[in-house]
Coordinates of C-alpha atoms in Angstrom, one line a residue:
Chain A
X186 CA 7.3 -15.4 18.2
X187 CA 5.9 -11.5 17.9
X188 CA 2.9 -11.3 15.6
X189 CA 2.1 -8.0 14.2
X190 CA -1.0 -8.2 12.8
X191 CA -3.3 -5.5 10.9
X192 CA -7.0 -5.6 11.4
X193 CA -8.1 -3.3 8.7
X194 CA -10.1 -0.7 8.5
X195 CA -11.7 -1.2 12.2
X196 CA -14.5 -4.5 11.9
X197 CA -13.7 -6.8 13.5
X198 CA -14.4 -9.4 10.5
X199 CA -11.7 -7.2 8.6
X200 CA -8.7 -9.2 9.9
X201 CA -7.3 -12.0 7.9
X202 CA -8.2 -15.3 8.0
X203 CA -4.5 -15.9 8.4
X204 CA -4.6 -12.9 11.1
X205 CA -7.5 -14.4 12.4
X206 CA -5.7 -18.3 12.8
X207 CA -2.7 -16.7 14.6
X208 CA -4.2 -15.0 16.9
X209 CA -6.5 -18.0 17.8
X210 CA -3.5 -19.6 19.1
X211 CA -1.6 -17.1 20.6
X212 CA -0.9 -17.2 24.3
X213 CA -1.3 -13.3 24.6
X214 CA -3.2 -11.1 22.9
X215 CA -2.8 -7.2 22.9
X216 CA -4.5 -4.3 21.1
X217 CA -2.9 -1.0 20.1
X218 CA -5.3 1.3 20.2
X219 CA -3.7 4.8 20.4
X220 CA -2.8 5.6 17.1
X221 CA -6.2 4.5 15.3
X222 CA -9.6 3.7 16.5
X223 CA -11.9 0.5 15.8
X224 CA -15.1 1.4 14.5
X225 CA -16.1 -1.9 16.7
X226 CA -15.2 -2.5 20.2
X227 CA -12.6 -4.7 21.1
X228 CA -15.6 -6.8 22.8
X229 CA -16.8 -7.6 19.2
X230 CA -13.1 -8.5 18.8
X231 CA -12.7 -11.1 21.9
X232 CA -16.3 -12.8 20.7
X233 CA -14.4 -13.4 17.0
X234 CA -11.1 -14.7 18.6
X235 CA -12.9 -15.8 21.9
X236 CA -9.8 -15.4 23.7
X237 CA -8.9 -12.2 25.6
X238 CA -7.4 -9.0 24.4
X239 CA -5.5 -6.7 26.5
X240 CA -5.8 -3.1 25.3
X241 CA -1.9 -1.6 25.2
X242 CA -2.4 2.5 25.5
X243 CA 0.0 5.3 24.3
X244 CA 2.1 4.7 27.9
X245 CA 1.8 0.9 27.5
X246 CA 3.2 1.3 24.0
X247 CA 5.7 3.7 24.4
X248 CA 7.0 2.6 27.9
X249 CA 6.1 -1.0 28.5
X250 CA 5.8 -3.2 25.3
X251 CA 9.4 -4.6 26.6
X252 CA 7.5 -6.7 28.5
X253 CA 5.1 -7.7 25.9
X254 CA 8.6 -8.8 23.6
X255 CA 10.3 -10.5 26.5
X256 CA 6.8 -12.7 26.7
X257 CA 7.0 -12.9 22.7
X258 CA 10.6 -14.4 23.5
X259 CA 9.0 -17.1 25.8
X260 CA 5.4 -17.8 23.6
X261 CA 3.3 -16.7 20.7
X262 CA 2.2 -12.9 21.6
X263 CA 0.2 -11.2 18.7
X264 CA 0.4 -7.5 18.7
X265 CA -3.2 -6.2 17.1
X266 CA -2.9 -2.6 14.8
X267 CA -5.5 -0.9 13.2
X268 CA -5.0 -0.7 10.0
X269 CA -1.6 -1.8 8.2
X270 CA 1.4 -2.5 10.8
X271 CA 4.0 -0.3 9.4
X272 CA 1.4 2.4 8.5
X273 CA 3.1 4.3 11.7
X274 CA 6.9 4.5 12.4
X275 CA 6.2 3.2 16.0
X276 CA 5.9 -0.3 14.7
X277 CA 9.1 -0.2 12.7
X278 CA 10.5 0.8 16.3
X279 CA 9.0 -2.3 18.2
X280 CA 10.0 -5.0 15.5
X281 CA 13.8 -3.5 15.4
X282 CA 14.0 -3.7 19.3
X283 CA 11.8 -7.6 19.3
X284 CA 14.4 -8.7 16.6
X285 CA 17.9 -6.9 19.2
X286 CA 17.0 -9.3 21.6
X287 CA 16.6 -12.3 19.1
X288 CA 12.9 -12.0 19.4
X289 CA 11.6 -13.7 15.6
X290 CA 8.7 -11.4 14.4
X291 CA 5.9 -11.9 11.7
X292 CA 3.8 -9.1 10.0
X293 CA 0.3 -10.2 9.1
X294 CA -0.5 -7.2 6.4
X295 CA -3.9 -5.6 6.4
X296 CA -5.9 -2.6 4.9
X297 CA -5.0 0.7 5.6
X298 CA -6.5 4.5 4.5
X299 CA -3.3 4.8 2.4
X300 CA -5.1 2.3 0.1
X301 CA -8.2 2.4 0.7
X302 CA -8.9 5.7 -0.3
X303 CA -9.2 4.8 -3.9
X304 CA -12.4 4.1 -3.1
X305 CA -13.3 8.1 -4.1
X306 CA -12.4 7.2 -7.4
X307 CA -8.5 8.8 -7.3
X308 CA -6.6 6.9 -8.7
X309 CA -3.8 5.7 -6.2
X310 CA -0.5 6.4 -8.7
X311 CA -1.3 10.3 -8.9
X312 CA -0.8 11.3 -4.9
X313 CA 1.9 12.6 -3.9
X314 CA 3.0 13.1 -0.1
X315 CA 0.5 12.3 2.7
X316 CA 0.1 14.9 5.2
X317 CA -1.0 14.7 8.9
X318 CA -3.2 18.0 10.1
X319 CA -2.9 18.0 13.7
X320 CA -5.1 19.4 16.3
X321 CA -4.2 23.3 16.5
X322 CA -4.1 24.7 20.2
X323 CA -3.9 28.3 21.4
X324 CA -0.5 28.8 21.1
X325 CA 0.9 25.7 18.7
X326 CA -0.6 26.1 15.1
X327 CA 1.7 24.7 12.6
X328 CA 1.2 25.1 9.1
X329 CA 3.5 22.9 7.3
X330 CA 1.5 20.9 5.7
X331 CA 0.0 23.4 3.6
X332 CA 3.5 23.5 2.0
X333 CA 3.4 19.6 1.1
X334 CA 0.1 20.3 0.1
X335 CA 1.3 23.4 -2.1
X336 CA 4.3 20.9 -3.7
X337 CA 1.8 18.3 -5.0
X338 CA -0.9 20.7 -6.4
X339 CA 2.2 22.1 -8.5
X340 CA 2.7 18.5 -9.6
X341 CA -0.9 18.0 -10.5
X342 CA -0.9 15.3 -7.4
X343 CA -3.4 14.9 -4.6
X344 CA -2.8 14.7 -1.4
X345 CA -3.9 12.5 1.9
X346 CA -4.6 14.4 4.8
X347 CA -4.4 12.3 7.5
X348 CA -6.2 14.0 10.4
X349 CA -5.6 14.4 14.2
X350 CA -6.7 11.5 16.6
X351 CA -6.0 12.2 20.7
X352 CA -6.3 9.4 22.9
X353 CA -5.3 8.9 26.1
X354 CA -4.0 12.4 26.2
X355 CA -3.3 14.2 29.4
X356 CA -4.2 17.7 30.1
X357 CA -0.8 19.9 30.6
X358 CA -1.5 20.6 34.3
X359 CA -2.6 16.4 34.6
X360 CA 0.8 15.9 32.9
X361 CA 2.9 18.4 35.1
X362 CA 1.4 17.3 38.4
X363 CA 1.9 13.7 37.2
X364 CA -2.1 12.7 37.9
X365 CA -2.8 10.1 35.4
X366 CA -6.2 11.3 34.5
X367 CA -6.8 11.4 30.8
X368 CA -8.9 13.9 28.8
X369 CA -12.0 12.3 26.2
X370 CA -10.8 11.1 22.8
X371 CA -11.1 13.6 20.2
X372 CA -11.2 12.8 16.6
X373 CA -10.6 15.3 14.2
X374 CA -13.4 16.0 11.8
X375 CA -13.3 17.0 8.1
X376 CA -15.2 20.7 9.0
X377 CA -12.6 21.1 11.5
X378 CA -9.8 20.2 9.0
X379 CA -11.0 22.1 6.7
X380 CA -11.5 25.3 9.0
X381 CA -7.6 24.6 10.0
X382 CA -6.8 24.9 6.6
X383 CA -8.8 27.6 5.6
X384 CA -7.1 29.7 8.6
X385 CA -3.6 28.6 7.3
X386 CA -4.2 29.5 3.8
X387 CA -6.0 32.7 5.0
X388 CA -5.8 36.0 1.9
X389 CA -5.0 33.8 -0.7
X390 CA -6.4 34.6 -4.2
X391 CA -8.7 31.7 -5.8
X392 CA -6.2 32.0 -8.5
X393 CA -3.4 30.9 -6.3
X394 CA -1.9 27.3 -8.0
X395 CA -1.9 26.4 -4.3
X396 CA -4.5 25.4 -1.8
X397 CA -7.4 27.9 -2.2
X398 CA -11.0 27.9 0.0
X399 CA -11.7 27.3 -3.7
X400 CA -9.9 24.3 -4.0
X401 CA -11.5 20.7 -5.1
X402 CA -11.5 18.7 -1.7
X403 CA -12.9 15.0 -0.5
X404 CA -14.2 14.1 2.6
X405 CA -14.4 10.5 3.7
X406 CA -15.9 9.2 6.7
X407 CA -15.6 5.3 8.2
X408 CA -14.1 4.0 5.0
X409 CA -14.6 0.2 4.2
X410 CA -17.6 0.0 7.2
X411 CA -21.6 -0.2 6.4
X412 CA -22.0 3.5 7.1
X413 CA -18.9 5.1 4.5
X414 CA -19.7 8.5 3.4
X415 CA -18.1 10.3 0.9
X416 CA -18.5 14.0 -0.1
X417 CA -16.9 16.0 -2.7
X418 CA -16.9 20.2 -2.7
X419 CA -14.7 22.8 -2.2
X420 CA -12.9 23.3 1.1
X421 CA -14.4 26.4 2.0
X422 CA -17.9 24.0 1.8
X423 CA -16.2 21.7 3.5
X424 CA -16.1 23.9 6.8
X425 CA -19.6 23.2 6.6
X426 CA -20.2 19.8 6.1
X427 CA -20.6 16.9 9.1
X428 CA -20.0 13.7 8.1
X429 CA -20.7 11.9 11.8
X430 CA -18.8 9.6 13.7
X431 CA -14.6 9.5 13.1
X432 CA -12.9 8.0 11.6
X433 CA -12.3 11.1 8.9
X434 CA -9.9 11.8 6.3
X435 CA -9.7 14.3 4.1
X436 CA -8.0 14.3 -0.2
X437 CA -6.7 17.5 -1.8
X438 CA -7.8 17.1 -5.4
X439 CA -5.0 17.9 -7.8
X440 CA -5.2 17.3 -11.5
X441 CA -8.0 14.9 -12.3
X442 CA -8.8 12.2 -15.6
X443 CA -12.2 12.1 -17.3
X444 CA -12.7 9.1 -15.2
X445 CA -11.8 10.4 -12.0
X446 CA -14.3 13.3 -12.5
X447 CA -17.1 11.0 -13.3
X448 CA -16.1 9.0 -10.3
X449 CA -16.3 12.3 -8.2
X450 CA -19.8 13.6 -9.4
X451 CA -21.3 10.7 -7.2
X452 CA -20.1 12.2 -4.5
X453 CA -21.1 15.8 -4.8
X454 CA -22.3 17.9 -2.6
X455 CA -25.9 18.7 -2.8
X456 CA -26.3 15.4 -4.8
X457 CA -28.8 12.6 -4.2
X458 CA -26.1 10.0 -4.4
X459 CA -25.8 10.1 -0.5
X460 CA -25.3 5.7 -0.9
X461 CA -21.2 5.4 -1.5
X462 CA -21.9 2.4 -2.3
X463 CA -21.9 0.4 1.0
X464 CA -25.5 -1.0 1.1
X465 CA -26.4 -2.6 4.6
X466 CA -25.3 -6.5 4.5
X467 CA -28.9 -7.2 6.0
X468 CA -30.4 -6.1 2.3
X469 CA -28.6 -8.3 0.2
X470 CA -29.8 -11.2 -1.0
X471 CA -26.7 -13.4 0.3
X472 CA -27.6 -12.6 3.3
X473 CA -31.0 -13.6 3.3
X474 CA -29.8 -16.9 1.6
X475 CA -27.0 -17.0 4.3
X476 CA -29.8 -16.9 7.1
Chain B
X140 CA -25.3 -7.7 -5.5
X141 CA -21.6 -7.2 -6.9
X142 CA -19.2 -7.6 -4.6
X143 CA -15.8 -6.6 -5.1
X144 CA -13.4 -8.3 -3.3
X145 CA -9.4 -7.4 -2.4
X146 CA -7.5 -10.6 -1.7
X147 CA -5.0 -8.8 -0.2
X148 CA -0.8 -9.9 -1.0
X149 CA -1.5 -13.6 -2.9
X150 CA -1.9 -16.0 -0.5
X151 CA -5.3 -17.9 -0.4
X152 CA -6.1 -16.9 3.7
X153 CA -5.2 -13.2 3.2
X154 CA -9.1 -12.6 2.2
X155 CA -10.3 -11.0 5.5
X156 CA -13.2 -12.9 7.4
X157 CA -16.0 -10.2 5.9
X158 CA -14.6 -11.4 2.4
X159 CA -14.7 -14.8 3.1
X160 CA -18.3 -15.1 4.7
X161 CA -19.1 -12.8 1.4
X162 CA -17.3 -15.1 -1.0
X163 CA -18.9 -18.3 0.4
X164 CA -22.5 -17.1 -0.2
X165 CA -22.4 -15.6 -3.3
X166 CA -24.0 -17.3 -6.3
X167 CA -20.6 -16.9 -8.6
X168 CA -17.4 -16.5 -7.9
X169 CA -15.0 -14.7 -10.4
X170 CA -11.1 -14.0 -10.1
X171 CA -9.5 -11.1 -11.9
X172 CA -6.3 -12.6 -12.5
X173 CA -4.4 -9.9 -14.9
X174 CA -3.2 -7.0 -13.2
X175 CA -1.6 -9.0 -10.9
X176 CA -0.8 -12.6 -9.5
X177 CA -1.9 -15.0 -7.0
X178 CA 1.5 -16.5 -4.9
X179 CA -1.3 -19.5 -4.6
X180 CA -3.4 -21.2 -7.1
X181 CA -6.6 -20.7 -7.7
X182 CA -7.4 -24.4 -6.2
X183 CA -6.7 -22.7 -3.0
X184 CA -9.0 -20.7 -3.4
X185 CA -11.5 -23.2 -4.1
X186 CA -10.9 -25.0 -1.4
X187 CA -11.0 -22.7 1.2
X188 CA -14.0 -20.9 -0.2
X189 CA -15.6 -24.2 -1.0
X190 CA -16.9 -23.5 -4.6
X191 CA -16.0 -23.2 -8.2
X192 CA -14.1 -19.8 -8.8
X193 CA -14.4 -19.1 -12.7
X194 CA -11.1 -16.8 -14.0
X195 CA -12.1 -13.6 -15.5
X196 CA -8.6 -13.0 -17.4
X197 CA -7.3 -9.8 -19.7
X198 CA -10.2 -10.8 -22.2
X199 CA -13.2 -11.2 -19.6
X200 CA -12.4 -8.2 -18.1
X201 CA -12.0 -6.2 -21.4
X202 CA -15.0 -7.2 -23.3
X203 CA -17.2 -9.3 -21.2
X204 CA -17.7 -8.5 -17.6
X205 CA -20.7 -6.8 -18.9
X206 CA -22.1 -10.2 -18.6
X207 CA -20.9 -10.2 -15.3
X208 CA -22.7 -7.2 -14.3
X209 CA -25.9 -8.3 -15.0
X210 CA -25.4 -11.6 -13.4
X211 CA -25.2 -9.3 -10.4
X212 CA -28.1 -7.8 -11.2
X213 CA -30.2 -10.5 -10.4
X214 CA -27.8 -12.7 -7.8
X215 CA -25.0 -12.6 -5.8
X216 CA -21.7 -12.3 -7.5
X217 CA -18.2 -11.8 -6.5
X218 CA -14.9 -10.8 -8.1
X219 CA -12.2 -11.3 -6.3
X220 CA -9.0 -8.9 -6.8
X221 CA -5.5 -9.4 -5.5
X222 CA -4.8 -6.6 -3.7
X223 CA -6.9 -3.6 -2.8
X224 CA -9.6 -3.7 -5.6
X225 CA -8.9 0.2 -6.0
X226 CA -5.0 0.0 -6.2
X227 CA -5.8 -0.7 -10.1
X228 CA -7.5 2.3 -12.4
X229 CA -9.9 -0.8 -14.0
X230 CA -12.1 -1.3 -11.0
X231 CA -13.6 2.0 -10.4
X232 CA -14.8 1.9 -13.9
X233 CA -16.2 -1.5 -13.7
X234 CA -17.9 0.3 -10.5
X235 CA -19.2 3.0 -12.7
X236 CA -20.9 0.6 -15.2
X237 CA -22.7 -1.7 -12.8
X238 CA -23.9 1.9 -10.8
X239 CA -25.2 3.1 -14.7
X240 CA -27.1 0.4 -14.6
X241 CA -28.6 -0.2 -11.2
X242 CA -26.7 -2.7 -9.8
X243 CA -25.4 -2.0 -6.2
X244 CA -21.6 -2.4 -5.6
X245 CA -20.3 -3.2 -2.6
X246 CA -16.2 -3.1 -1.8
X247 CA -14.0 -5.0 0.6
X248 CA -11.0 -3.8 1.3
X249 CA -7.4 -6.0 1.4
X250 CA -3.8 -5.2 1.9
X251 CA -1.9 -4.0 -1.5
X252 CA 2.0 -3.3 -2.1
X253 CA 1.0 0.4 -2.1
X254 CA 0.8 -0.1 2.2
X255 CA 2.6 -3.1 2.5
X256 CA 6.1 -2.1 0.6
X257 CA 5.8 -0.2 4.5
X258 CA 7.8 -3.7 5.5
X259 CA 10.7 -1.9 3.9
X260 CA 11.0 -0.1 7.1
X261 CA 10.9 3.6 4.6
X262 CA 8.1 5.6 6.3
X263 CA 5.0 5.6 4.1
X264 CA 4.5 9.6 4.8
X265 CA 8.0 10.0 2.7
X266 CA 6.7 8.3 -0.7
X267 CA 5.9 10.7 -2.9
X268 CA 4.0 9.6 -6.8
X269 CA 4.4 6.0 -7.5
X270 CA 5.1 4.8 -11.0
X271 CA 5.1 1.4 -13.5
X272 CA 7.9 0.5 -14.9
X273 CA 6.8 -1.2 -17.6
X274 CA 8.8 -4.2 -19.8
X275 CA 10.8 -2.4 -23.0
X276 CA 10.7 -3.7 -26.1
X277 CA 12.9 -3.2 -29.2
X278 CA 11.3 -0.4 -30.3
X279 CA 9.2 1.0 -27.3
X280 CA 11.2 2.4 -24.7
X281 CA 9.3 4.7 -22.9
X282 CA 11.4 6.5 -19.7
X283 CA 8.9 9.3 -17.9
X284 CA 9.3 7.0 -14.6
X285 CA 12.9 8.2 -14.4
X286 CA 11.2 12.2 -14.3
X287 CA 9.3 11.2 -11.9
X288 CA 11.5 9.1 -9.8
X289 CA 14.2 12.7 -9.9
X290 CA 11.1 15.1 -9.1
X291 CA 10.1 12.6 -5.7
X292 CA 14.1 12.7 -5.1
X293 CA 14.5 16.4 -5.4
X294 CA 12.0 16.9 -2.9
X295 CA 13.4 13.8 -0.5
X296 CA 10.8 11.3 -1.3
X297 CA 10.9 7.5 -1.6
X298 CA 9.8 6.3 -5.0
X299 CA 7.9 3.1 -5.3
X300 CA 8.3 1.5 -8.9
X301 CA 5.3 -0.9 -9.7
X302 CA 7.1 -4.2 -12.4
X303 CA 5.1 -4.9 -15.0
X304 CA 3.4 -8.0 -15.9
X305 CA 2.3 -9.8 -18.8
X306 CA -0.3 -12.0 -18.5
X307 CA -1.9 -13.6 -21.4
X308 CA -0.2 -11.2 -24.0
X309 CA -0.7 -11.7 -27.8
X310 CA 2.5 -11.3 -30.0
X311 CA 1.6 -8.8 -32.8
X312 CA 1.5 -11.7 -35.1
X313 CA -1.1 -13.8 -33.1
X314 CA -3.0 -10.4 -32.7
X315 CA -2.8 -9.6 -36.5
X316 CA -4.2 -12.5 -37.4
X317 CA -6.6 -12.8 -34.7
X318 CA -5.3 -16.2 -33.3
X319 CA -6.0 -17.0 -29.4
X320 CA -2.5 -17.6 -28.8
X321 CA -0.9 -16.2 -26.0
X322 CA 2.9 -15.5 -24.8
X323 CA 3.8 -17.3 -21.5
X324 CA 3.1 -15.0 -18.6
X325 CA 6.0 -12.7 -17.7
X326 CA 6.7 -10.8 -14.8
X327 CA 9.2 -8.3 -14.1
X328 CA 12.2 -8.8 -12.0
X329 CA 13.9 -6.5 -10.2
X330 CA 17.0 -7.0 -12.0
X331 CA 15.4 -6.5 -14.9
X332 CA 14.1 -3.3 -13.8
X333 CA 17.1 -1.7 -12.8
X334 CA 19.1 -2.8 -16.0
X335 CA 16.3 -1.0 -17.8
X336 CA 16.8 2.3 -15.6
X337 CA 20.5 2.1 -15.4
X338 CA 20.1 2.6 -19.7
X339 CA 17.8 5.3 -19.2
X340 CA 20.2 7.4 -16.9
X341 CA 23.3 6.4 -18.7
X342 CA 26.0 8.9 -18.8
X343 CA 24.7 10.3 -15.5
X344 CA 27.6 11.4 -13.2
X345 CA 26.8 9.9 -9.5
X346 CA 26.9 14.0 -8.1
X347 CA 23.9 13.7 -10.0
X348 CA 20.8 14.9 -8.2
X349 CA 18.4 12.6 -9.6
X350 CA 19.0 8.9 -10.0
X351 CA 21.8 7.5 -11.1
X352 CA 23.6 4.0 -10.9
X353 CA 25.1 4.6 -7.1
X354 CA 21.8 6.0 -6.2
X355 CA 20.6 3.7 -3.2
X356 CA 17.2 1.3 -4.1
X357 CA 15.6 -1.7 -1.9
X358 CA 14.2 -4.9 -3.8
X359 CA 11.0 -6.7 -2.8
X360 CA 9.9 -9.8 -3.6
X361 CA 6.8 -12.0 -2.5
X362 CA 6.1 -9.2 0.4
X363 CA 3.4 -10.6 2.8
X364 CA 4.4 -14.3 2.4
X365 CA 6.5 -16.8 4.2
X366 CA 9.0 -16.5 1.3
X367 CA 9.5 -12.6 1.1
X368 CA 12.4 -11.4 0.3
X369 CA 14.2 -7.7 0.5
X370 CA 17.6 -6.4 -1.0
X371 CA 19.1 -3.1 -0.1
X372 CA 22.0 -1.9 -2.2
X373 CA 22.8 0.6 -4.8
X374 CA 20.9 0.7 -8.7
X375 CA 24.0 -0.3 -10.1
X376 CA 24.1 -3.2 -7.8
X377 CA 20.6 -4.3 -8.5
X378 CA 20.8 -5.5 -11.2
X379 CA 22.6 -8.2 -10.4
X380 CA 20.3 -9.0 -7.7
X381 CA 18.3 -12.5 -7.9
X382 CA 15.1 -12.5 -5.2
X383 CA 13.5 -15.3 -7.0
X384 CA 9.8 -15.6 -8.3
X385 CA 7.5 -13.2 -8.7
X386 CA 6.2 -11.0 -7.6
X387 CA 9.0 -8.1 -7.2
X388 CA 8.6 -4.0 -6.3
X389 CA 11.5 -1.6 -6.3
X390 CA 11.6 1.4 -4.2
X391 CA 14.2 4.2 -5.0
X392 CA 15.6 5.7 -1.7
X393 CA 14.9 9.3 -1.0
X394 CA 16.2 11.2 2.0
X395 CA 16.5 9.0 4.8
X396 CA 16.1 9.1 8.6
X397 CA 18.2 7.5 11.2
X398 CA 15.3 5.0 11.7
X399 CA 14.8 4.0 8.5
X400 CA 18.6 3.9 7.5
X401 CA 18.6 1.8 10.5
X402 CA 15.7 -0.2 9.4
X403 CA 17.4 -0.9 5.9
X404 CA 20.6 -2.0 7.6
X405 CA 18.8 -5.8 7.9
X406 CA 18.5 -5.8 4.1
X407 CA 21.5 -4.8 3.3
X408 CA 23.1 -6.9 0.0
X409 CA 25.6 -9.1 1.0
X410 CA 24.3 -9.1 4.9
X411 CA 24.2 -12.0 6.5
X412 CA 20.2 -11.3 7.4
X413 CA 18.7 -13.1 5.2
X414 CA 15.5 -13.9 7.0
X415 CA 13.5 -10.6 6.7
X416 CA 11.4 -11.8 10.0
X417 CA 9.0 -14.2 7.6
X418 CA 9.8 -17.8 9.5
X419 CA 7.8 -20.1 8.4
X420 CA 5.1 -20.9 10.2
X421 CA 5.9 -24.3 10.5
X422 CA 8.4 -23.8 13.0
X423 CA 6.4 -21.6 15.2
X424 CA 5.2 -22.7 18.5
X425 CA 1.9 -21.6 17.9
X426 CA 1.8 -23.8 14.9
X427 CA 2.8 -27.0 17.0
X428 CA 0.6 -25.8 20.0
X429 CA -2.8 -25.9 17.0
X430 CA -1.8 -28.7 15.4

């Protein structure tokens, strides 16, 4: 059996308690850890399970995970993913080929940014598309997404920007020599985001009904972990703003409810209301019973 | 401390780990059980948390959570939510109210059909606004879904269409004359659903644009447990479609990729796939390895 199980939003104590009982008993344990990042590492992962867990990269992923569904064939192989499984195409990829060669798979569904973003207080019926703003390079700077974004402004919708992650990438030169060296992950912040978009939308009016630098924009940072942060302000502010350690995302505001303004305002810039809402587990009183 | 806890898809051990350990030491334990369903029973619940868990229904929620609130004021209480607690517009005001009056919120994060419908093998990137669908009645038939359903087709998105449910629903008589008696629950199937949005295209010719009858849709039921169930086939087709009990989704098919087409081809109505890759886990190996 192939297990595809979500772990959340990156703690370990995220995944299921059914995630959690599967993988307990499964003969092999990987983790894919290219498309998303664990706020924990997967050390604080083995502790929970206290079985191994063998970290399947980008190439393991896109070249080798045949041999992780021939083992699935034999024994019980869980396949970990940040986030939802079928948040990214890849898996929908993997289960098709697992279930070709009569390979029986289960999906163990988790939380995932999609969903989680309600937490700034939009409510989840009134997005439309969701975007992904990649990393721009000298000579690639795509801009499509500014059109999506465009499309569900016009529809009063907001929009989830999904923003870069690069890991285990090789430098061109790495890549044409064939050296398996890798470069540092990079994680794409909201400033940088926002500048990307800023530069996109360059010489437009604030009156434009599209994406302005005066538009209303959310950053969030680490959603669902101790140290969330949430920040509301235009996207020319948003250049500005650092909201630490990935992982970021960033919400186009389109038409908004009473409620979803008042929801907003604790997140303004400038405000005092820096606490999202995540107090420290240590603080609360169930812990100090718990202990 | 209030805690607000998702419980992810309906089954008792989709509460993640954090939201267990959270559930276990709180002081009380409350279960929103109105905007949606549990596929278990609440005794589940109780057993694998260990305690009492009190039902805040339509009622609670409406008029006396406030009660609830300042419980959490001065202990530890939980309510637990299927789903994401954010999925549903109630919960960020309930948010707002405790905040107004000093009492520190704290969220955990679960799986919700809004990510999981994913399962469908239709890229989550291609869903454009979602709506309700929402049962008609003799003299309230309301149809801006079907707006909304042709503005995500005309631009190529996937439509997910949330059923409605009824859950401890007055009849106007009961209501007028203030009697506590309340209509069985009632939970939309997807049958019903497309009957009702077959009516509201009516004449529509299939060159149509926007939906119409032959326009292609994919039926969920139970997503995320042993028993799900998925149906691809045309409107027209649906709603003849049986999937069983609750609870059921219906996404309307935008533009597709070769993928996801390919994806679909397991659901497809009258295909002899009938196991959407749920076994039971009775007849794993890992199942007869723990037990």
């Amino acid at each position: 059996m192939f297990y595809l199980i979500g772990l959340g939003l990156g703690d370990a104590r995220d995944i299921s308690v059914k995630g959690l009982e599967i993988v307990r008993r499964c003969e092999e344990v990987y983790l894919e850890a290219y498309t998303s990042i664990l706020t924990c590492g997967a050390e604080a992962l083995e502790e929970l399970y206290g079985r191994p867990v063998t970290l399947a990269d980008r190439e393991t992923v896109e070249q080798g995970l045949d041999s992780v569904i021939s083992a699935a064939g034999e024994r019980d192989v869980a396949l970990l993913v940040v986030g939802d499984p079928f948040a990214a195409t890849t898996h929908h990829d993997l289960v098709l080929r697992a279930r070709e060669r009569g390979v029986p798979c289960r999906v163990v569904h988790n939380a995932s940014i999609m969903t989680a973003v309600g937490c700034c207080g939009l409510q989840l019926y009134s997005y439309g598309e969701t975007v992904s703003i990649p990393f721009w390079t000298d000579d690639w700077r795509p801009d499509s997404f500014v059109e999506r974004i465009d499309a569900n402004l016009a529809r009063g919708q907001h929009t989830l920007c999904l923003l870069d992650i690069k890991v285990k990438e090789q430098s061109v030169e790495n890549l044409l020599r064939g050296r398996k060296i890798y470069e540092p992950p990079r994680f794409m912040s909201v400033s940088v985001a926002a500048a990307q978009l800023l530069e996109a939308v360059g010489g437009r009016a604030e009156t434009d009904p599209g994406l302005t630098p005066a538009s209303r924009v959310v950053g969030l940072a680490r959603v669902g972990t101790d140290t969330e942060r949430l920040v509301a302000c235009t996207l020319r502010e948003m250049a500005g703003v650092d909201l630490g350690p990935p992982l970021h995302s960033l919400v186009v505001v389109g038409n908004t409810h009473p409620m979803e303004l008042d929801y907003l305002k604790q997140f303004e810039l400038g405000s005092d209301a820096k606490d999202t809402g995540k107090a420290k587990e240590g603080e609360t009183k169930a812990d100090q019973a718990s202990s």
